[in-house]
Short mmCIF file of C-alpha atoms in Angstrom, two decimals:
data_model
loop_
_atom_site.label_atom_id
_atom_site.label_comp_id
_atom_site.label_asym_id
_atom_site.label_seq_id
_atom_site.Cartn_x
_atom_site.Cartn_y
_atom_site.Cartn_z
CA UNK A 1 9.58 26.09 8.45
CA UNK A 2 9.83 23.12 10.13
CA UNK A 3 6.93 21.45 12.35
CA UNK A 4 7.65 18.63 15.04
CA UNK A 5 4.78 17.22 16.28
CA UNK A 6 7.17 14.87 18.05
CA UNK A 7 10.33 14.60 19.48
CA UNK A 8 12.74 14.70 16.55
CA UNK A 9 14.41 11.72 17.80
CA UNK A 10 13.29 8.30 19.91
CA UNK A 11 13.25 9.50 23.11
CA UNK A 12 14.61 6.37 24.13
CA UNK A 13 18.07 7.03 23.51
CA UNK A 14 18.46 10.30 25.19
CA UNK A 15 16.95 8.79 28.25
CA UNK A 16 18.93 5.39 28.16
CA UNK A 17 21.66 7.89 27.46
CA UNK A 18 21.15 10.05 30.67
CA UNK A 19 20.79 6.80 32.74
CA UNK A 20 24.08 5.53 31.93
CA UNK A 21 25.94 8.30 31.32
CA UNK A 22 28.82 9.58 33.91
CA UNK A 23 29.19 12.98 34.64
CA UNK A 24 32.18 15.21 33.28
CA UNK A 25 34.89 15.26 35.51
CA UNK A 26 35.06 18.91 36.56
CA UNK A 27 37.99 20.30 35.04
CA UNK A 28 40.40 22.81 36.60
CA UNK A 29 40.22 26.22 34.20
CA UNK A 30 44.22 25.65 33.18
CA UNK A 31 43.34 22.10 31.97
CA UNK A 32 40.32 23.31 30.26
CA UNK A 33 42.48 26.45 28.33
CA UNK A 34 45.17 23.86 27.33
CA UNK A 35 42.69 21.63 25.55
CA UNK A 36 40.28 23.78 24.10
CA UNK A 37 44.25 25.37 22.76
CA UNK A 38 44.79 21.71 21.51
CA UNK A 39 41.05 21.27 19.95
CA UNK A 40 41.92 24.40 17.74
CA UNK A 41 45.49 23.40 16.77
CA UNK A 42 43.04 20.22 15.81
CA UNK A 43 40.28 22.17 13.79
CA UNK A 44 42.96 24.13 11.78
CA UNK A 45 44.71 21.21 10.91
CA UNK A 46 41.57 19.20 9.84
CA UNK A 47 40.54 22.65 8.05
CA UNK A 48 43.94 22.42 6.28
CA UNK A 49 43.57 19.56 5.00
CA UNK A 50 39.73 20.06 3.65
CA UNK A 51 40.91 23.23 2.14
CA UNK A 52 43.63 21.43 0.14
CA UNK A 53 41.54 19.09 -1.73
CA UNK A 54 41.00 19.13 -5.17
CA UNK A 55 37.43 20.54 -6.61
CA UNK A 56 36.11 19.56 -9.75
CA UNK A 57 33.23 21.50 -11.55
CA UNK A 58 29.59 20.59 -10.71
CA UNK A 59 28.87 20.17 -14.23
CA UNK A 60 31.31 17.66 -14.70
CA UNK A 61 30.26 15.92 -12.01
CA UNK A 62 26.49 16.19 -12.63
CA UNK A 63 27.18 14.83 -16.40
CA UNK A 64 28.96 12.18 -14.46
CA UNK A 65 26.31 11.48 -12.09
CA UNK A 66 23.63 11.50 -15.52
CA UNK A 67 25.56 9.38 -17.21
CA UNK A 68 26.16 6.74 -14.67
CA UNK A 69 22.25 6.35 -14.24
CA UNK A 70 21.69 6.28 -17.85
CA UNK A 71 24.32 3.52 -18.50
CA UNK A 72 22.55 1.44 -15.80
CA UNK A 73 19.09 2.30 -16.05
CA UNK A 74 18.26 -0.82 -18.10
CA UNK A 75 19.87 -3.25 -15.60
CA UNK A 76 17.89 -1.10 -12.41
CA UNK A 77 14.78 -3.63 -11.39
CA UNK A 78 13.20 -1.34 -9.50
CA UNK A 79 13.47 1.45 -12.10
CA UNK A 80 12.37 -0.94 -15.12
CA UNK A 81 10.05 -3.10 -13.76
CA UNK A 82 10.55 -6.85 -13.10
CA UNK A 83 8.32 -9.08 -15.47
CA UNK A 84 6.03 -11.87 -13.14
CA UNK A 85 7.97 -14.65 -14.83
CA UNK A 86 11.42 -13.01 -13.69
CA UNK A 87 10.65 -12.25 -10.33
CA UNK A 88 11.63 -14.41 -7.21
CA UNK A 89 9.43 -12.64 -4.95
CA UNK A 90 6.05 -13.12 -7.02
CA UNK A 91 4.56 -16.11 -5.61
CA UNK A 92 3.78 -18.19 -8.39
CA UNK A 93 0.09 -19.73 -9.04
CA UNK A 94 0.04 -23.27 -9.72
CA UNK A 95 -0.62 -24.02 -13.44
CA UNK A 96 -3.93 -26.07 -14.42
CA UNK A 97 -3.35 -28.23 -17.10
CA UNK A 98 -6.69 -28.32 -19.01
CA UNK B 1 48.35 38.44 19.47
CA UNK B 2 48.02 35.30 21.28
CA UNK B 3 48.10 31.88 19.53
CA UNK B 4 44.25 31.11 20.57
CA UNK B 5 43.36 34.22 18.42
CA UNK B 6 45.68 33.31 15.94
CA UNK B 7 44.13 29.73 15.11
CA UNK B 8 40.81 31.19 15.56
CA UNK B 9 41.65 33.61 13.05
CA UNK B 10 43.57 31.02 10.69
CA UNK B 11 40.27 29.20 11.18
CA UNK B 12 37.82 31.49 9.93
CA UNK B 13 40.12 32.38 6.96
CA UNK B 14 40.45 28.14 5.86
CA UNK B 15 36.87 28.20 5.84
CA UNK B 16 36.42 30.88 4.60
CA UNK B 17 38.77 29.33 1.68
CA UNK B 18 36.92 26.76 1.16
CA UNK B 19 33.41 28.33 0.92
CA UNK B 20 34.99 30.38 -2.02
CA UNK B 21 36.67 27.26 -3.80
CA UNK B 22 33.17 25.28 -3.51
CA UNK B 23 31.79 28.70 -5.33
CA UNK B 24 34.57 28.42 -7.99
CA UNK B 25 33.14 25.67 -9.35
CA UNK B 26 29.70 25.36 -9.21
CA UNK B 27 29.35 26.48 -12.92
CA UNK B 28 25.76 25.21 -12.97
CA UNK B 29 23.19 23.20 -10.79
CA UNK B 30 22.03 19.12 -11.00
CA UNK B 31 18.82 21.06 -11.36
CA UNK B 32 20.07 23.17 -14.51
CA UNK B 33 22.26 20.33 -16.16
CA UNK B 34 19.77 18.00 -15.57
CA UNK B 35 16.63 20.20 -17.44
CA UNK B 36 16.81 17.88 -20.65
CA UNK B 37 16.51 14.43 -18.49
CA UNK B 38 12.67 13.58 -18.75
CA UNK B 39 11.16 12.49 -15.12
CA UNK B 40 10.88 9.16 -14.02
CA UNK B 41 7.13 7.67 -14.32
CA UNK B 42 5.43 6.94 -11.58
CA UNK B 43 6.70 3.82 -9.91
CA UNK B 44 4.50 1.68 -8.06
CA UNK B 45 6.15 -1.27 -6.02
CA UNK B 46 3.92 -4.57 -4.10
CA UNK B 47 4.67 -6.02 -1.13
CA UNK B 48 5.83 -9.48 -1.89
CA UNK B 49 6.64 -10.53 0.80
CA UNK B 50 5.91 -10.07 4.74
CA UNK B 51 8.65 -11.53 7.23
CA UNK B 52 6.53 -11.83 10.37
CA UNK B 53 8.28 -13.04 13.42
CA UNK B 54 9.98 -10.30 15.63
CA UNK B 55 8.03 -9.60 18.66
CA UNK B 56 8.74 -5.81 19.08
CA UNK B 57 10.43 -2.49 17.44
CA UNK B 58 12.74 -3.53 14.45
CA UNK B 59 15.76 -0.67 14.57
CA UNK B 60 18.10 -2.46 11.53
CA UNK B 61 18.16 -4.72 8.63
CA UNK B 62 20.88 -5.94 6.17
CA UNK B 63 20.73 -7.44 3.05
CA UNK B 64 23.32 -10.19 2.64
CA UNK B 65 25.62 -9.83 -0.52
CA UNK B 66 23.52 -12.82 -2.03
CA UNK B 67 20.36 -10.72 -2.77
CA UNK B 68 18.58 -14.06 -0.90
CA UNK B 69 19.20 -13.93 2.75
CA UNK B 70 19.24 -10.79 5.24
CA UNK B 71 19.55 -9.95 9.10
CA UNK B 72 17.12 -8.15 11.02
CA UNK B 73 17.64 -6.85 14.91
CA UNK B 74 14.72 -6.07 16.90
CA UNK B 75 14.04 -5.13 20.68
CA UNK B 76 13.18 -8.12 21.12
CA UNK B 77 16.44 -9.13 21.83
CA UNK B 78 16.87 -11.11 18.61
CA UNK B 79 18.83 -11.07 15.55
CA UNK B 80 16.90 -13.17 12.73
CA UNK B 81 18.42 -14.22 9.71
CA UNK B 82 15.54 -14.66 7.10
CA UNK B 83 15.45 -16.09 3.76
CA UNK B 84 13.91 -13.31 2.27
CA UNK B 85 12.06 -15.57 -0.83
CA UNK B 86 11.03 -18.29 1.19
CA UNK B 87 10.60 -16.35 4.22
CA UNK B 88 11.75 -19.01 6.66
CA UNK B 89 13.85 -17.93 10.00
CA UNK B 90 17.21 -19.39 8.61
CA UNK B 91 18.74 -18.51 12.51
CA UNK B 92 17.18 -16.85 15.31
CA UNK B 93 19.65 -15.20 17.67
CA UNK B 94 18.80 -14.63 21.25
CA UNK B 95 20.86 -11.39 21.93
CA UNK B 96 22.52 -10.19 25.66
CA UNK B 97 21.19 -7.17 25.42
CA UNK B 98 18.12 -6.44 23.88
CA UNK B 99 18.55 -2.65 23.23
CA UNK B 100 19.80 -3.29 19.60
CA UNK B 101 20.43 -0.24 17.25
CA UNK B 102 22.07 -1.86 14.70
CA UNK B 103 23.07 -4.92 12.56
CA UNK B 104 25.28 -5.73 9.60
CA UNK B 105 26.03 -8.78 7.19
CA UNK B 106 29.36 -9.40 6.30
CA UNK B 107 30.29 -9.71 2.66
CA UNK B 108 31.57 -13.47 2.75
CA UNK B 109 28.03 -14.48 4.32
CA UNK B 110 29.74 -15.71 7.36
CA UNK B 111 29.28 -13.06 10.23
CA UNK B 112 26.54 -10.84 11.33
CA UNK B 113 26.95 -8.11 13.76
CA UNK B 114 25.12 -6.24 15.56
CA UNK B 115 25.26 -3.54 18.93
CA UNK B 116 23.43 -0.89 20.87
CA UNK B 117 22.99 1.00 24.42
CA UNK B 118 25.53 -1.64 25.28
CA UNK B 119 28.26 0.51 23.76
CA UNK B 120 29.67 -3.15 21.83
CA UNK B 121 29.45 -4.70 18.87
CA UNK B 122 29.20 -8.46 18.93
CA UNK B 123 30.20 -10.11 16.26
CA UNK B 124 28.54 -13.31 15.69
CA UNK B 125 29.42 -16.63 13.11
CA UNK B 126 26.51 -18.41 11.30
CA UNK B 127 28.88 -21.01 10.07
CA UNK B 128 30.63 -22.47 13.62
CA UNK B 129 31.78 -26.42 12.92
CA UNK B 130 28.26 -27.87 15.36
CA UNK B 131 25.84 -25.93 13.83
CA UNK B 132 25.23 -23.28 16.52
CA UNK B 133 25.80 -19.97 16.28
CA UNK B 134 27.97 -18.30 18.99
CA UNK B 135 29.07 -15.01 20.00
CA UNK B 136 32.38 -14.96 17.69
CA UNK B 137 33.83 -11.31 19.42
CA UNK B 138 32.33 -7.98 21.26
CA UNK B 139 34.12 -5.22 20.89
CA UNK B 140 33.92 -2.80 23.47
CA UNK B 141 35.57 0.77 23.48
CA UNK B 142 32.89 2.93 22.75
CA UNK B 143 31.67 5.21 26.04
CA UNK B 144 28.89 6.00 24.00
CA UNK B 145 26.30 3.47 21.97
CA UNK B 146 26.63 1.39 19.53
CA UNK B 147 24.61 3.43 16.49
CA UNK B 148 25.61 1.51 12.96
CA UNK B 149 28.21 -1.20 11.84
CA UNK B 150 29.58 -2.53 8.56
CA UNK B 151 31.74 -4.99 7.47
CA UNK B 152 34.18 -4.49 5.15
CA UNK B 153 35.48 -8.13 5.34
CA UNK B 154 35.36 -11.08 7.93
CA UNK B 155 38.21 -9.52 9.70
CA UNK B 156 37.84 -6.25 9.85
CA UNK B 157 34.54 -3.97 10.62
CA UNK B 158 33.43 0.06 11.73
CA UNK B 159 31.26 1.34 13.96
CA UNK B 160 29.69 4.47 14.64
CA UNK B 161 29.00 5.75 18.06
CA UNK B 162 26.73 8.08 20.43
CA UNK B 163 30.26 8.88 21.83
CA UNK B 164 30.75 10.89 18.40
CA UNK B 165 33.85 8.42 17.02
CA UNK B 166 34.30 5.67 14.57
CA UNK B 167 35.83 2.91 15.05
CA UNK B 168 37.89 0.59 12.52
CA UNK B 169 38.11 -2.63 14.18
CA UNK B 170 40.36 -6.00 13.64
CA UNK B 171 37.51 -9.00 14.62
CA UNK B 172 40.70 -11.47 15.05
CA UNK B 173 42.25 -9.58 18.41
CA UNK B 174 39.06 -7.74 19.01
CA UNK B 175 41.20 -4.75 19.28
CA UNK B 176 40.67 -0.84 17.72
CA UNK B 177 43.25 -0.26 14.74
CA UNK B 178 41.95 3.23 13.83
CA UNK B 179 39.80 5.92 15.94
CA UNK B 180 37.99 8.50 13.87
CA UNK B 181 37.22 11.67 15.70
CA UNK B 182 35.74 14.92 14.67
CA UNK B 183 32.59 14.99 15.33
CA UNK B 184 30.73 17.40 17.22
CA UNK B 185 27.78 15.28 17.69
CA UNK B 186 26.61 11.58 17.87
CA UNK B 187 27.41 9.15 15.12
CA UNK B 188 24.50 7.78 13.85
CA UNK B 189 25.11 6.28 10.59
CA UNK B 190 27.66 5.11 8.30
CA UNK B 191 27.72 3.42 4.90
CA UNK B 192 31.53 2.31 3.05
CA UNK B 193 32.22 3.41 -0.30
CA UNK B 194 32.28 0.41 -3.06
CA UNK B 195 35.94 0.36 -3.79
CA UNK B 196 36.00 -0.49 0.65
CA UNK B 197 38.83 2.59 0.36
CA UNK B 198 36.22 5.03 2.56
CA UNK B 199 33.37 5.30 4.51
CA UNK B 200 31.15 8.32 5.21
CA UNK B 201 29.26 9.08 8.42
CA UNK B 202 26.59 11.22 9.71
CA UNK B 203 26.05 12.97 12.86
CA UNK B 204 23.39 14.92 15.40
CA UNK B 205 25.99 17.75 14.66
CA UNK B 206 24.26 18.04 11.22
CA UNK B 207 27.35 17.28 8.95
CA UNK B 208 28.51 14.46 7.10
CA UNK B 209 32.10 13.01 7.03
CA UNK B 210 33.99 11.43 4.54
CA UNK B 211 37.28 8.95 6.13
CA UNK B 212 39.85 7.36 4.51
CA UNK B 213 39.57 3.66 5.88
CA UNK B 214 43.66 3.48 6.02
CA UNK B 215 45.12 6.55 7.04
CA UNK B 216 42.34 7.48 9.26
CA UNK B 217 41.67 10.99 8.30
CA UNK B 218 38.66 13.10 7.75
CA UNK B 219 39.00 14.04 4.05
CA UNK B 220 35.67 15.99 3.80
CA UNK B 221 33.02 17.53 5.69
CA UNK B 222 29.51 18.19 4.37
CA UNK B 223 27.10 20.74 6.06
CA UNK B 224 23.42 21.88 5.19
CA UNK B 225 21.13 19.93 7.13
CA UNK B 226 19.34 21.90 9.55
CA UNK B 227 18.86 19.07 12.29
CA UNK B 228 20.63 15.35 13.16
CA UNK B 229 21.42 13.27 10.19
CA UNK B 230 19.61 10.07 10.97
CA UNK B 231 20.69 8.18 7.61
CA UNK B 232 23.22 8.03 4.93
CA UNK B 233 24.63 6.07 1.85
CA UNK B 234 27.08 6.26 -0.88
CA UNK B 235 25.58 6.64 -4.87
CA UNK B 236 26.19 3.77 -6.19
CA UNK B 237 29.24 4.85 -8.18
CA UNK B 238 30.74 5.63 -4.81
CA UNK B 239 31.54 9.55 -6.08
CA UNK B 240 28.09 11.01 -4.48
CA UNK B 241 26.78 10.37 -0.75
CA UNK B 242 22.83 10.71 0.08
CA UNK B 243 21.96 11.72 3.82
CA UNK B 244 18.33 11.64 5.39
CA UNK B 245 17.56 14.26 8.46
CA UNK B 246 15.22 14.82 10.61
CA UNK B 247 15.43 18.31 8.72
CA UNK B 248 12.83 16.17 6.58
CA UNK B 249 15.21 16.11 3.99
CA UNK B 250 17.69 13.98 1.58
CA UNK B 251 20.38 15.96 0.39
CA UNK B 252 22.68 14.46 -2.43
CA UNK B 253 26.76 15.97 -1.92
CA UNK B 254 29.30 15.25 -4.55
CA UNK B 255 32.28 14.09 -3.14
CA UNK B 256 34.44 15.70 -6.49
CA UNK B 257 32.55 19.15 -6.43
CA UNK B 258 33.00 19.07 -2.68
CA UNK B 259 29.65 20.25 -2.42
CA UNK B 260 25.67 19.86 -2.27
CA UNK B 261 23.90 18.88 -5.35
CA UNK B 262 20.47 19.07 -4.66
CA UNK B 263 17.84 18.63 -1.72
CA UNK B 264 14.88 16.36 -1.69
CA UNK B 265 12.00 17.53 -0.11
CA UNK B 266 8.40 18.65 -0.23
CA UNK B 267 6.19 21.13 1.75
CA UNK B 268 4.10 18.20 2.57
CA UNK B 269 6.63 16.52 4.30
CA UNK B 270 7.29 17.73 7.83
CA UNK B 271 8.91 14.50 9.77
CA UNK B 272 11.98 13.48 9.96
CA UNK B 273 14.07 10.66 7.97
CA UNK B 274 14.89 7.66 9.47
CA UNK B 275 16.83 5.50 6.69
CA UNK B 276 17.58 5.39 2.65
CA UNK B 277 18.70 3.08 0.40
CA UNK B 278 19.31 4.12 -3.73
CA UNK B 279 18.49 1.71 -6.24
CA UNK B 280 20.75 0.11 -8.07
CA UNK B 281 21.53 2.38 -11.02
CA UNK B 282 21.11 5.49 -8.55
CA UNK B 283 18.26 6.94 -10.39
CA UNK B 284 15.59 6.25 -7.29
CA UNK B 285 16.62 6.94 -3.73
CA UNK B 286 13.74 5.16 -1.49
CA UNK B 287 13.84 6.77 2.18
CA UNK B 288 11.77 5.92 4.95
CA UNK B 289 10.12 8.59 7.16
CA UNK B 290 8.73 8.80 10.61
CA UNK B 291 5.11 8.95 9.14
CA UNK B 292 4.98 5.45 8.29
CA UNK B 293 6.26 6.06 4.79
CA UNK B 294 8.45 5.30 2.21
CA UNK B 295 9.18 8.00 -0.51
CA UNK B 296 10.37 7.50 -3.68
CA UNK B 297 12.54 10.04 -5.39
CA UNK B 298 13.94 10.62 -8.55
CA UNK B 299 17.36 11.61 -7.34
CA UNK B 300 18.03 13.94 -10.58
CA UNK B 301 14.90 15.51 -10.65
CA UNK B 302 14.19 15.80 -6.92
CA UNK B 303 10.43 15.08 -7.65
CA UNK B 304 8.94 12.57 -5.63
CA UNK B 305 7.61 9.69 -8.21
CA UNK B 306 6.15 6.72 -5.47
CA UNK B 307 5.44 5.64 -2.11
CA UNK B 308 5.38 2.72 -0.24
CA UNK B 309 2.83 2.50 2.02
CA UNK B 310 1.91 -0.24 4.20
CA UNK B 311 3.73 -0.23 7.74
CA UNK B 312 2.23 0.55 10.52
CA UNK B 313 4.25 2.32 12.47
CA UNK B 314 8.06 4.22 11.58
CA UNK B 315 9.83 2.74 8.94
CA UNK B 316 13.09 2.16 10.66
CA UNK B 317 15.57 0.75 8.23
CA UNK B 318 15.83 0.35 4.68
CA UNK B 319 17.69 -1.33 2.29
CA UNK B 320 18.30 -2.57 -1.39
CA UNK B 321 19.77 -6.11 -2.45
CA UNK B 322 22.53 -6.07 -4.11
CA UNK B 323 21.13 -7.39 -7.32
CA UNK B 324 19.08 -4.25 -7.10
CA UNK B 325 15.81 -6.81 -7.44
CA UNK B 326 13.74 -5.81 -4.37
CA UNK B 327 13.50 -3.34 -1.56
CA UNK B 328 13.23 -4.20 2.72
CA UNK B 329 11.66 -2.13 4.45
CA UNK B 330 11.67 -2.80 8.23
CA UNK B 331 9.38 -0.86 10.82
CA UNK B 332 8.08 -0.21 14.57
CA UNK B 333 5.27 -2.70 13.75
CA UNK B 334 7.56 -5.36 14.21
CA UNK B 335 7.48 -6.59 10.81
CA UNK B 336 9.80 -6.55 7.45
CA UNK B 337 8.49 -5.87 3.75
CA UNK B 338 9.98 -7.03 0.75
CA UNK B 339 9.04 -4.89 -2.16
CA UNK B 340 9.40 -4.61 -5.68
#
């Protein structure tokens, strides 16, 4: 279930939006017909072309997926940990020399 | 029977085509196949650093490719270029319009970018011949704004739009080479594959896109989310893309399979997504939330194994340097965090 205790999005687009916008050009109904024909000519060509695609199995490409983090794992900072000495973020104390 | 009930019929059966052929081979689950892979511990990242200097709302960051240096656009009307180690303002930008959504780096280092409710991008050069930098281009064709950019060299760029297009763009003549409708919804994000060959977008009509860059056609479409896809990036071997809702999710879709993997979420999180980044070997996805959060998941387990916590306000943007070394975070509070 979902909860919004806000807006789901900055208001501040929508309202930018709605002060610049323009308003749709009324359309006559034999315009509209004609391209809402051409939108689905569109959509079942676009669907054609999804359809066609070639699928490969998901657990081929989860072992893919594995094995790609695996090889790099070692060489992820942020997943291994950066050593002080090794990091160029950590600000560096000043050595005493006793 | 007429032709509109024809297509609407040849409609229904192509998806219903593909629903079955996305069935066919989903043999097992990322949850099933991945049972032996042992959790990630716990990871606990420090803010190193704190860029202070923006003055209001930060919407975008960018890392440049050099892991160093990185752009930031606030409402502010600036675009600040910040050596992220040092922390010094390497170039302050004073923008035209100050309602910036986005910004971008370009690979070479040369050009940032940036746009918003003024529909353009602008493209701008940090490395003019006196030293200043200058509006380079704006490219304006969008009716709608300006939501995310990305370079994919110094000559060529795409945007993503409220008008529900992307656009591929050639910087030289500042004209469009390739329009990419489909959309049912605003554009708000898009992120390019590694190889440069696609990019992916996501939209307020809840779906994700994949393009090809060249030919200019949708190859893909990804549904699931159950409200506006507010963030999106490519796995880092470019065969997976990771979108952030305001579903209060992260879903993970292989591009091969055609299909989602797995969903990242948790009954304790009820706001939306805002921006995500993956780390460099993919095994972490950081995303930042509208609660002032960053959460850390491990993106084959879908368990949640950090936070960063330390904003203020939203965490707007988010990103990893390219080395993979540190995390930005960037946030309503007007500041940027480097992490690690």
């Amino acid at each position: 279930m979902l909860i919004y205790t806000t807006p789901p999005k900055t208001n501040r687009i929508r309202e930018a939006r709605f002060e610049c916008s323009c308003s749709k050009t009324a359309m006559s109904s034999k315009t509209q017909s004609s391209s809402s024909m051409a939108q689905a000519r569109r959509t079942v060509q676009q669907l054609r072309i999804e359809a066609s695609i070639e699928r490969v199995k998901v657990s081929k490409a989860s072992s893919d997926l594995m094995r790609y983090c695996g090889e790099h794992a070692k060489n992820d900072p942020l997943l291994m940990g950066i050593p002080a000495s090794e990091n160029p973020f950590k600000d560096k104390k000043p050595c005493t020399v006793l | 029977m007429g032709e509109m009930e024809q297509l609407r019929k040849e409609a229904d059966a192509l998806k219903d085509q593909i629903t079955a052929a996305r069935k066919a081979v989903q043999d097992t689950t990322l949850e099933e196949a991945a049972a032996g892979v042992a959790v990630v511990g716990r990871v606990q990242m420090k803010t190193r650093k704190t860029l202070r200097g923006h003055l209001a709302k930060i919407y975008a960051m960018h890392w440049a490719t050099d892991s160093k240096l990185c752009v930031s656009a606030s409402q502010d009307g600036k675009l600040i270029v910040w050596d992220s180690i040092t922390t010094n303002k390497v170039n302050a930008i004073p923008l035209k319009s100050s309602w910036v959504m986005t910004c971008a780096y370009a690979p070479s280092g040369n050009l940032v970018a940036c746009g918003g409710l003024d529909n353009m991008c602008s493209i701008y050069n940090l490395k003019g011949k006196d030293g200043n930098v200058k509006v380079m281009r704006e490219l304006a064709a969008h009716t709608g704004y300006l939501s995310c950019c990305r370079f994919i060299s110094d000559t060529e760029i795409i945007t993503s739009s409220g008008d529900c297009t992307c656009i591929l763009w050639d910087i030289e003549t500042g004209t469009q080479k390739t329009s990419f409708a489909g959309h049912q919804g605003d554009c708000m994000s898009l992120a390019v594959s590694p190889d440069f060959s696609y990019f992916i977008s996501g939209a307020c009509d809840f779906t994700a896109k994949l393009w090809d860059i060249r030919d200019g056609n949708c190859r893909q479409t990804f549904a699931g989310h159950e409200s506006d896809i507010n963030a999106i990036g490519f796995f880092p071997n470019g065969q997976a893309v990771i979108t952030g809702s305001d579903d209060a999710t992260c879903k993970l879709y292989d591009l091969r399979a055609d299909q989602e993997l797995i969903t990242y979420q948790d009954s304790s999180i009820m706001c939306g997504v805002t921006s995500l980044a993956p780390s460099l070997s993919g095994r972490l996805i950081l995303a930042g939330y509208d609660d002032f959060n960053v959460n850390i998941w491990d993106s084959l387990k879908a368990e949640r194994v950090g936070a960063l916590a330390g904003h203020d306000n939203r965490v707007s943007c988010i990103g990893v340097s390219a080395d993979g070394m540190a995390c930005c975070t960037g946030s309503w509070d007007s500041f940027l965090k480097i992490w690690n």
